[in-house]
Amino acid sequence: MSDILEILLTANFWAAALRIATPLIFGVIGALICERAGVLNLGIEGIFTAGAMAGWMAVWLGAGLWGGVLVAALAGGFFGLIHAILTVPLGLSQHVSGIGVTLFATSLSYFIYRTALPDVSSPPRIEAFKPLDIPGLSDLPFIGPALFQQTALTFLALAVVAVTAFVLYRTPLGLAIRAVGDNPSAVESQGLSVYALRMGTVVAGSALMALGGAFLTMSAFDAFFFGMVNGRGWICIALTVFASWRPGKALIGALLFGAFDAFQVRLQTEVGSFIPGQVFLMMPYILSIAALILVARKADYPRALLVPYFRGQR
Amino acid sequence: MIRFEPREPSSLPRLILIPVAAAIVALALAAIPMLFAGLSVFNAYGLMLTGAFGSVFAFTEMLTRAAPLILTGLAAALAFRAKLWNIGAEGQLYAGALAAVAVGSGLIDAPGIVLIPLVVFCGALAGGLMMLGPTLLKTRLGVDEVVTTLLLNFIILLFVQMMLEGPMKDPMGMGWPQSEPMLDEAMLPKLMARMRIHGGLIIAFVAAVGIHILLKRTVWGFEIRAVGENANAARHAGIPVTATFIRVGLFSGALAGLAGVGEVAGLKGYLTADLSPGFGYSGIVVAMLAGLSPLGVVIAALFIASIFVGADSMSRATGVSNYLADLIVSMALICVLISGLFLRFKVRFVGAKSTEGVSK
């Protein structure tokens, strides 16, 4: 018991939790705004992969770190646009289109990576984002190492939560996005374009998702490798439901998740020999399902989620 | 501006022609990544064609690859018919394979005539049970089955790894995480001497015909289609919607489980954690390409299998990444999705002005 407390009381643990949470924060906010506009985006797993690959490759080719971030966002936006075209004006099944985008984005990313680097056995490395060492703040006891020795992308993720919450609840655009996910014909009658709102939101949300992937190659690791996304995208879809489609709760959910993940890794080193490692690796997925069950009854989901809207027909 | 006008139910030639056209468009689009990789496109397609059809060996390899795709394709097609979004065929395949190996690798000693049906049944049962949880959560608590079936893929794969490194590890496996081999009596019969093609293909064909009959000729089939078209209307019409979902879930999972049975009891003879190169996900493509028709699934699976086998062989000959096969298959899915519109709607290109009139 005291071992567990000891783990929870180290700054190192909380720093790891925030680090693990960062890609999930990007992903869950991206998924959340798509769904707020009424479009489920199961392309997320592939968009993560595309963001990870495109960002990494841009940096590798000399675009600079922020250039890589931009390229990743553009890659995410591109796949988001495909999903948006298929599901919004064409009204195709959001489930199947999302799976299609995931398969397409993943295989295209792998294909481009393999074609550009056919013969490498160990993946080449880039100079990734370094933890910021903010003078003063980083030196604070406990809080300093836990919160202020993260990379710039972690701070960007936190800023994205704040901006998303502000835009969704405090601006006319946010009102329109929420309305288009709840009652699109009411939005149409206000003279706004349902198609433009939904497509724009899906593209923006997908660009955010891709930043979660970019964090993996440009901050957490400094290389791209196959299977590196490893289900993080799907976890974000579950977290979105857990968060009841609210940015603040999404942040809390992602942080809880990061804390749990960081905790299980440390626990594993303590009791690892008794329990197979896979049991710990399963926990995030089991936890996601448990979270879905817990909130299923009271989930206040966007009412037009999954429902295609056709102009001029009700 | 583009306008869609719903059309009458499509004629059979249209139902066949449009997916074929979509497949051709996908193959044409695949020329872009091929050029990017520095291939000569015609040469590449030639190599693919001979790689899938050029010899008896190539052809039987293609059929061997098609067997699990038919079964996972049927799993997706049946579930999607009822709008039960089972994305978990990959996990159900592993559950089926795990059960088949557990029963067939020495637990029970019986002659093949008893053991083979038992292995097949247990594999199907395990796959089916994998769908029970997500289906019950959907019908009882309204938990979205897309996410639960997806997450279960990861859970079951980790469980398989755990078993292969623990209780089911082959002591003779030189330290590799693999199961003990299946008993010879538990193995599905080979269909041709010196080829890998096996009885799993027969199971797949029988399942396709069976699901076709189930959907077209039985009360259950009618209920499944009614629930898929409109679950609320079906409920009002007195159709047992919850029971239908559970039946569809069990059948769908069982079909994917059978795909796993074929891979271990027909092909590999033992279980490893890399048994499936994504058959579960490719099954979704197969089902969509087939327009969710069980007999169409067979044709679509043969097409996808020839892309995989042909592209593998082409990639070995040219040194181009074999991710090209996955890329072509995913592009085929997107083309088919778009082509589906031409089945359901007449597409009209009209001036921007005239849409103003219909938008209100």
XYZ file of C-alpha atoms in Angstrom, chain B residues 162-180:
19
model
C -0.771 -13.962 -22.666
C -1.900 -17.540 -23.308
C 0.876 -18.128 -25.830
C 3.520 -16.930 -23.419
C 1.891 -18.718 -20.487
C -0.415 -21.712 -20.166
C -0.667 -22.556 -23.868
C 2.968 -22.048 -24.763
C 4.522 -24.853 -26.765
C 7.394 -26.282 -24.678
C 8.950 -27.480 -27.954
C 8.586 -24.028 -29.534
C 12.238 -23.019 -28.999
C 11.074 -20.145 -26.806
C 8.793 -18.637 -29.469
C 5.352 -17.630 -28.194
C 3.290 -20.160 -30.089
C 0.760 -22.810 -29.118
C 1.267 -26.524 -29.185
